[in-house]
Coordinates of C-alpha atoms and ligand atoms in Angstrom, one line a residue:
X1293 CA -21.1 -29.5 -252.0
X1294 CA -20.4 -26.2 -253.3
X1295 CA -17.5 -23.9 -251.7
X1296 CA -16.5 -21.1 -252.6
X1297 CA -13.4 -19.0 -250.4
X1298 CA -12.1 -15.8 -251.1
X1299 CA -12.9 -16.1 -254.6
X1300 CA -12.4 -12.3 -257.0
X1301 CA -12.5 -11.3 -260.2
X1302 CA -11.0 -8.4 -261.8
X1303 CA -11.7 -7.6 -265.8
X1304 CA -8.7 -5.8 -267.8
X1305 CA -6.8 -5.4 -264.5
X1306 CA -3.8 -2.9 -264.5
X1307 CA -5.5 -1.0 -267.6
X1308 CA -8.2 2.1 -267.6
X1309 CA -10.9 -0.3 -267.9
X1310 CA -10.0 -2.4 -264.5
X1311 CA -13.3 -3.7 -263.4
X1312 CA -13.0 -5.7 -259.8
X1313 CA -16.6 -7.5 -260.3
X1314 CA -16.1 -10.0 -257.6
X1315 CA -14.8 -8.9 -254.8
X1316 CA -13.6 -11.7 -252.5
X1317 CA -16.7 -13.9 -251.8
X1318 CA -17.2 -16.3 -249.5
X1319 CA -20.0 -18.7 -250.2
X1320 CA -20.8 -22.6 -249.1
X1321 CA -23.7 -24.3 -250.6
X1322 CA -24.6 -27.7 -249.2
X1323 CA -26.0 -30.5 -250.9
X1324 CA -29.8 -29.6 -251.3
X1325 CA -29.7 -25.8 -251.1
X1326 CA -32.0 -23.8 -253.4
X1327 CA -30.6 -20.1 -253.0
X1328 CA -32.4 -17.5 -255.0
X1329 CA -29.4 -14.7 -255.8
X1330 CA -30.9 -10.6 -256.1
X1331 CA -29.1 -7.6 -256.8
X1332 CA -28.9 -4.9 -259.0
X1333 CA -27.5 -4.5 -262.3
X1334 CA -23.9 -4.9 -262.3
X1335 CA -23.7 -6.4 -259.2
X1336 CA -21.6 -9.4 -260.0
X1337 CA -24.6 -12.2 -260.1
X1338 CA -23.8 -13.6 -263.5
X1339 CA -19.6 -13.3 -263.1
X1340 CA -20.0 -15.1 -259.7
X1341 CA -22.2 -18.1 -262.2
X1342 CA -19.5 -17.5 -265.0
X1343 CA -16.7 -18.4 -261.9
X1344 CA -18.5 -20.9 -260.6
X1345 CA -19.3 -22.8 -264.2
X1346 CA -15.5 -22.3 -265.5
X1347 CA -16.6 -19.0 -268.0
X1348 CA -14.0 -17.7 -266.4
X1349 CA -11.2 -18.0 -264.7
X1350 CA -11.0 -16.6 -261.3
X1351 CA -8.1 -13.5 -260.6
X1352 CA -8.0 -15.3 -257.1
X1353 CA -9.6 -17.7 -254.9
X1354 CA -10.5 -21.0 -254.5
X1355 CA -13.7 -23.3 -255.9
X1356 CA -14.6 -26.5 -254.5
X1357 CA -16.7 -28.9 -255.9
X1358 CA -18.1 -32.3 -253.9
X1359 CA -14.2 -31.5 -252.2
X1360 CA -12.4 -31.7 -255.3
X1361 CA -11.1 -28.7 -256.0
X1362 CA -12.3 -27.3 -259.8
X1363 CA -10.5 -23.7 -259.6
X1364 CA -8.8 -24.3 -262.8
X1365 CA -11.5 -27.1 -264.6
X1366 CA -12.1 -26.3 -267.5
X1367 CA -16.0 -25.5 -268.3
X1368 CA -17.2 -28.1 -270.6
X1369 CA -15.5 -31.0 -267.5
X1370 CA -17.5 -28.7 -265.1
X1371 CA -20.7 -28.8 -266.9
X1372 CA -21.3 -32.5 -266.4
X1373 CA -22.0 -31.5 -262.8
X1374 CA -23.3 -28.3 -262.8
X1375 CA -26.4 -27.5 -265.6
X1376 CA -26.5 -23.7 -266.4
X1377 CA -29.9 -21.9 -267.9
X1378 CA -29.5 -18.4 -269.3
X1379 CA -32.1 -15.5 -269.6
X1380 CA -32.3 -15.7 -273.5
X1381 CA -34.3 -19.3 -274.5
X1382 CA -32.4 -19.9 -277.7
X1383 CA -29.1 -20.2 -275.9
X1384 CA -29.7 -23.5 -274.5
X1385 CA -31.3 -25.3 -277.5
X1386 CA -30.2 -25.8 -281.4
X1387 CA -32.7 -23.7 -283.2
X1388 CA -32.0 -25.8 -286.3
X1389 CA -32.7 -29.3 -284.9
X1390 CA -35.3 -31.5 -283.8
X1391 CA -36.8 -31.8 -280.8
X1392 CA -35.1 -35.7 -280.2
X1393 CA -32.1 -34.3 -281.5
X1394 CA -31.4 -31.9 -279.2
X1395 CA -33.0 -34.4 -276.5
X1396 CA -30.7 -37.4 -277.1
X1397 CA -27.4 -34.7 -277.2
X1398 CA -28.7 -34.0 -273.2
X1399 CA -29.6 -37.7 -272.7
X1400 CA -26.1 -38.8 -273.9
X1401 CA -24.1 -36.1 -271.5
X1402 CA -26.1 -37.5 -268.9
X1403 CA -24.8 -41.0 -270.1
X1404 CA -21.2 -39.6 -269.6
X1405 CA -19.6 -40.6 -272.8
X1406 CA -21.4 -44.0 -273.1
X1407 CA -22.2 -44.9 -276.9
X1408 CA -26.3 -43.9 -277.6
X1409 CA -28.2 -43.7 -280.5
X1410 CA -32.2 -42.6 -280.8
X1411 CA -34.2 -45.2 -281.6
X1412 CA -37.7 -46.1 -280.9
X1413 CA -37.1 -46.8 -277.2
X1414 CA -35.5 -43.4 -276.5
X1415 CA -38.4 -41.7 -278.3
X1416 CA -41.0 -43.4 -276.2
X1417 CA -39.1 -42.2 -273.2
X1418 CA -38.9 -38.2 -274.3
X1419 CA -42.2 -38.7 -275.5
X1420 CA -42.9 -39.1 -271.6
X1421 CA -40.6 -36.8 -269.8
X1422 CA -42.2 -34.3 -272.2
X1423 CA -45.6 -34.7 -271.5
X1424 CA -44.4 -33.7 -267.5
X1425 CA -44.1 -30.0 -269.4
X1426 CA -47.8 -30.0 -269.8
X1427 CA -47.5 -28.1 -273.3
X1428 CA -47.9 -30.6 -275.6
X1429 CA -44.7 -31.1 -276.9
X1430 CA -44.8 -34.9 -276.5
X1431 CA -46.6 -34.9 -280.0
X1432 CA -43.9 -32.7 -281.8
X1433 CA -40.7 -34.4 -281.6
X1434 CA -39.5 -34.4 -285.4
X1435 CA -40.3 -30.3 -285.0
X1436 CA -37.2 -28.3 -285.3
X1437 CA -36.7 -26.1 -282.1
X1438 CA -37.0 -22.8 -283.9
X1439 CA -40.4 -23.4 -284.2
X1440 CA -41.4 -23.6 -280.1
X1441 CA -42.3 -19.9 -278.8
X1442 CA -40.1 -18.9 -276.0
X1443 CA -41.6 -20.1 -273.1
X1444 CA -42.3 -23.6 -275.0
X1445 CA -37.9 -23.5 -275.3
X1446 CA -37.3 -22.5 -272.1
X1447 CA -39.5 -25.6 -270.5
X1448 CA -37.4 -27.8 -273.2
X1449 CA -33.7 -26.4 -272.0
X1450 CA -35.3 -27.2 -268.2
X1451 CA -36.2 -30.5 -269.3
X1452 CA -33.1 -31.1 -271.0
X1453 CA -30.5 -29.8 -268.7
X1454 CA -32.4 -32.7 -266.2
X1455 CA -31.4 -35.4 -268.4
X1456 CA -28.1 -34.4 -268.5
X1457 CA -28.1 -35.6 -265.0
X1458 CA -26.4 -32.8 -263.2
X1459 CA -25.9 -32.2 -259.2
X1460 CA -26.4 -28.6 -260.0
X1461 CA -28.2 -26.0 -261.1
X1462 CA -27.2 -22.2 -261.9
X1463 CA -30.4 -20.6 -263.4
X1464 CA -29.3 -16.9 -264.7
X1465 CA -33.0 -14.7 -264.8
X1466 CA -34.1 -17.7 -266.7
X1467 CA -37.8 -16.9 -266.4
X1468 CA -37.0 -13.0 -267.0
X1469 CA -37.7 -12.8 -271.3
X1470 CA -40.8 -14.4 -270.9
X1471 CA -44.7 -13.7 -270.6
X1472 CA -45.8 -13.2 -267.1
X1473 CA -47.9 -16.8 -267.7
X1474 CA -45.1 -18.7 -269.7
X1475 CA -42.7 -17.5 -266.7
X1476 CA -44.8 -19.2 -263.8
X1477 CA -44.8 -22.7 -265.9
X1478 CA -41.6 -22.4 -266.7
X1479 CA -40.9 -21.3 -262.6
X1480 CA -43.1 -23.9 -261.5
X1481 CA -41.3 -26.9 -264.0
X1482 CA -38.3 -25.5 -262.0
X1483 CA -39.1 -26.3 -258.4
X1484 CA -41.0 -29.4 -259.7
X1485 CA -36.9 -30.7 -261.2
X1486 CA -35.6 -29.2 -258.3
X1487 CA -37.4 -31.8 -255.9
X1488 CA -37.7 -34.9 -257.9
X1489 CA -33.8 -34.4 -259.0
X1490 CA -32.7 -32.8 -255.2
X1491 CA -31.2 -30.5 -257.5
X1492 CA -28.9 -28.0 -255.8
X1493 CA -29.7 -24.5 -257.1
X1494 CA -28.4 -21.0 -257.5
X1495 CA -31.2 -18.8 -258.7
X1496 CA -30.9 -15.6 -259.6
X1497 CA -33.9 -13.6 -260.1
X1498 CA -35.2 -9.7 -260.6
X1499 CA -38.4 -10.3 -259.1
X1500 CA -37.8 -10.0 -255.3
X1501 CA -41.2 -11.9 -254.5
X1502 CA -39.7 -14.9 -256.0
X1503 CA -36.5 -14.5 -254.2
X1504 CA -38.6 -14.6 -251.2
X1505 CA -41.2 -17.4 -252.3
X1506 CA -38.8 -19.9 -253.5
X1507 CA -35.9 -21.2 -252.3
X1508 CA -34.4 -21.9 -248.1
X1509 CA -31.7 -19.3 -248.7
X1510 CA -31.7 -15.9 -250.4
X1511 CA -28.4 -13.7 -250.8
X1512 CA -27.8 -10.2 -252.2
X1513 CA -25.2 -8.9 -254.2
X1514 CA -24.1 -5.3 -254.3
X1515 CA -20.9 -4.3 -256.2
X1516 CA -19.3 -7.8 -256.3
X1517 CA -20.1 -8.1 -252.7
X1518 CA -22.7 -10.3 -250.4
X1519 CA -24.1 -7.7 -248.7
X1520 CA -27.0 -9.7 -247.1
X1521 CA -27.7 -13.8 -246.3
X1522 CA -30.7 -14.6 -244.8
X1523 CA -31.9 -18.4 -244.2
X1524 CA -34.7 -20.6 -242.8
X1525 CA -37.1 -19.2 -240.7
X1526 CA -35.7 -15.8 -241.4
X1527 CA -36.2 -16.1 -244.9
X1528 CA -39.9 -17.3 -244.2
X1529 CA -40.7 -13.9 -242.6
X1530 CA -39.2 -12.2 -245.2
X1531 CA -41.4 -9.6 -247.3
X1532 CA -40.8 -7.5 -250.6
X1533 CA -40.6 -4.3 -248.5
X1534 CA -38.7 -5.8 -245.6
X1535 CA -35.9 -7.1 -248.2
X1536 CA -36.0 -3.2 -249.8
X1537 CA -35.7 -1.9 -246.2
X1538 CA -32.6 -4.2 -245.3
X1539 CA -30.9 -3.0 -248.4
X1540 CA -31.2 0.3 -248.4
X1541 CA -30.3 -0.1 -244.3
X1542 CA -27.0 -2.1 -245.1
X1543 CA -26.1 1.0 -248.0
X1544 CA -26.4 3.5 -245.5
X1545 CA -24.4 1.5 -243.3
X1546 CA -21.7 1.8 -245.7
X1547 CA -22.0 5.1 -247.0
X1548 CA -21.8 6.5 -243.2
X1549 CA -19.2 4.3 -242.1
X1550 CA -17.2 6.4 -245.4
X1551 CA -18.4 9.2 -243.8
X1552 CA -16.6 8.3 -240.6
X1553 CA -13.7 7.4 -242.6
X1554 CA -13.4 10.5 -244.0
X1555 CA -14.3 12.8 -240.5
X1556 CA -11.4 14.5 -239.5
Ligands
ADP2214 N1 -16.8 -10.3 -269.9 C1 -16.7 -9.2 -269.2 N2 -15.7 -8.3 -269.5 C2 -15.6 -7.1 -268.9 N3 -16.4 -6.7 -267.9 C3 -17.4 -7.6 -267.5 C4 -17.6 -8.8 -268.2 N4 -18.6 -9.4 -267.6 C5 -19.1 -8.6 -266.6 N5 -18.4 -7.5 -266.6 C6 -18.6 -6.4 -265.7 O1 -18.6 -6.9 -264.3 C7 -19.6 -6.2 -263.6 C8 -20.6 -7.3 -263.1 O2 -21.4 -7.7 -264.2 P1 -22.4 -8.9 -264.1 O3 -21.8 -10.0 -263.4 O4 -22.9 -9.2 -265.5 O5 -23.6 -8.3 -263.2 P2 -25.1 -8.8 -263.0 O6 -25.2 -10.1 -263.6 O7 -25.2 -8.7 -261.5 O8 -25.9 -7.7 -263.7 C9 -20.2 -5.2 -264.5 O9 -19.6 -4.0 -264.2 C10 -19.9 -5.7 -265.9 O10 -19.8 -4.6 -266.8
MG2215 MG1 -26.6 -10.8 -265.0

């Protein structure tokens, strides 16, 4: 559904500031996928989201998306497929309006352009996609957003970015500025959309047991690289300090093949 071929991207190239932060990736995603995305600061995870949703325009490469090629679609055309949640939960909500306001704006991209107006009908039917959060929010829908704590606006970007209707998902730490318990509901909502939408998803997360928990495929990213793509069954065995081992056996790789590079 996804695919991704020899894709890099270099910031302020030819000046002193030249960052490559994607270097050549390769990456195909097939319909259903749910790919939890690790690495360390820097690494390139949210450049390879920014390529892959149109922040950006790629330096070189090639994106495919359901085999039309999007390289150079723009990111609000790219958005009706693919639904983006960030780490910070004000981003994907207007602080400043109602809860059915910002609902119906997600409901109607999800309607693709077809005239919609709130009205009694559509407020019955928030009223019960919100009461699937489980936080009570189904009772607050003239509240502005501003109001919701953080973890209550994180479960409402979720829950709107599903009505929008998209085929994908790129979820950017989007658990990572919240309260351990506010995290899990909002982690759990997550792979509850995932499977009732058969939402293809790119997750990237800090916390490696999540990496491992969720998810049939987990890749690492180190210095705009894949350095490590593990599936299925493998993934199943995978453990916290196996994943730490791997990494620090695939830098050592590298550092002494420089080494032999460099041997006279
Ligand atoms: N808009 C930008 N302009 C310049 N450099 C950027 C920009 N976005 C990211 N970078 C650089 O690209 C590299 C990868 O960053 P990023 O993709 O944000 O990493 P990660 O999400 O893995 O922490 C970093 O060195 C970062 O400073
Ligand atoms: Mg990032």
């Amino acid at each position: 559904m996804l695919n991704i071929e020899q894709i890099s991207k270099v910031f302020y190239p030819g000046t002193v500031n030249e960052k490559v932060a994607i270097e050549y990736i390769d990456l195909r995603v097939l319909e259903g996928d749910f790919i939890t995305v690790v690495g360390s600061n820097g690494s390139g995870k949210s450049t390879l989201f920014n390529l892959i949703g149109g922040t950006f325009p790629v330096t070189s490469g090639k994106i495919t998306l359901n085999d039309k090629d999007v390289t150079h679609t723009p990111e609000y055309k790219r958005a009706f497929t693919i639904g983006r949640i960030f780490q910070d939960p004000t981003v994907g909500t207007a602080a400043k309006m109602s809860i059915e306001d910002n609902m119906i704006t997600a409901y109607k991209k999800g309607m693709k352009g077809l005239k919609i107006s709130l009205n009694n009908t559509k407020r019955a039917y928030f009223k019960e996609e919100l009461k699937q959060l489980k936080i009570g929010l189904e009772d607050r829908l003239k509240d502005n957003v501003g109001l919701l704590s953080g973890g209550q606006r994180q479960a409402l970007t979720l829950l709107m970015t599903v009505l929008s209707k998209p085929q994908m998902l790129l979820l950017d730490e989007h658990t990572a500025a919240l309260d351990p318990r506010n995290a899990q509901i909002v982690m759990d909502l997550t792979t509850e959309f995932i499977e009732k939408y058969h939402l293809t998803t790119l997750m990237v997360t800090h916390n490696m047991q999540h990496a491992i928990t969720y998810g049939n495929r987990l890749i690492m990213m180190d210095e705009g690289k894949i350095i490590l793509d593990v599936r299925g069954e493998e993934k199943k065995q995978l453990t916290v300090l196996k994943l730490v081992d791997l990494f620090k056996k695939i830098k050592h790789q590298e550092y002494s093949s420089d080494e032999d590079l460099l041997a006279p």
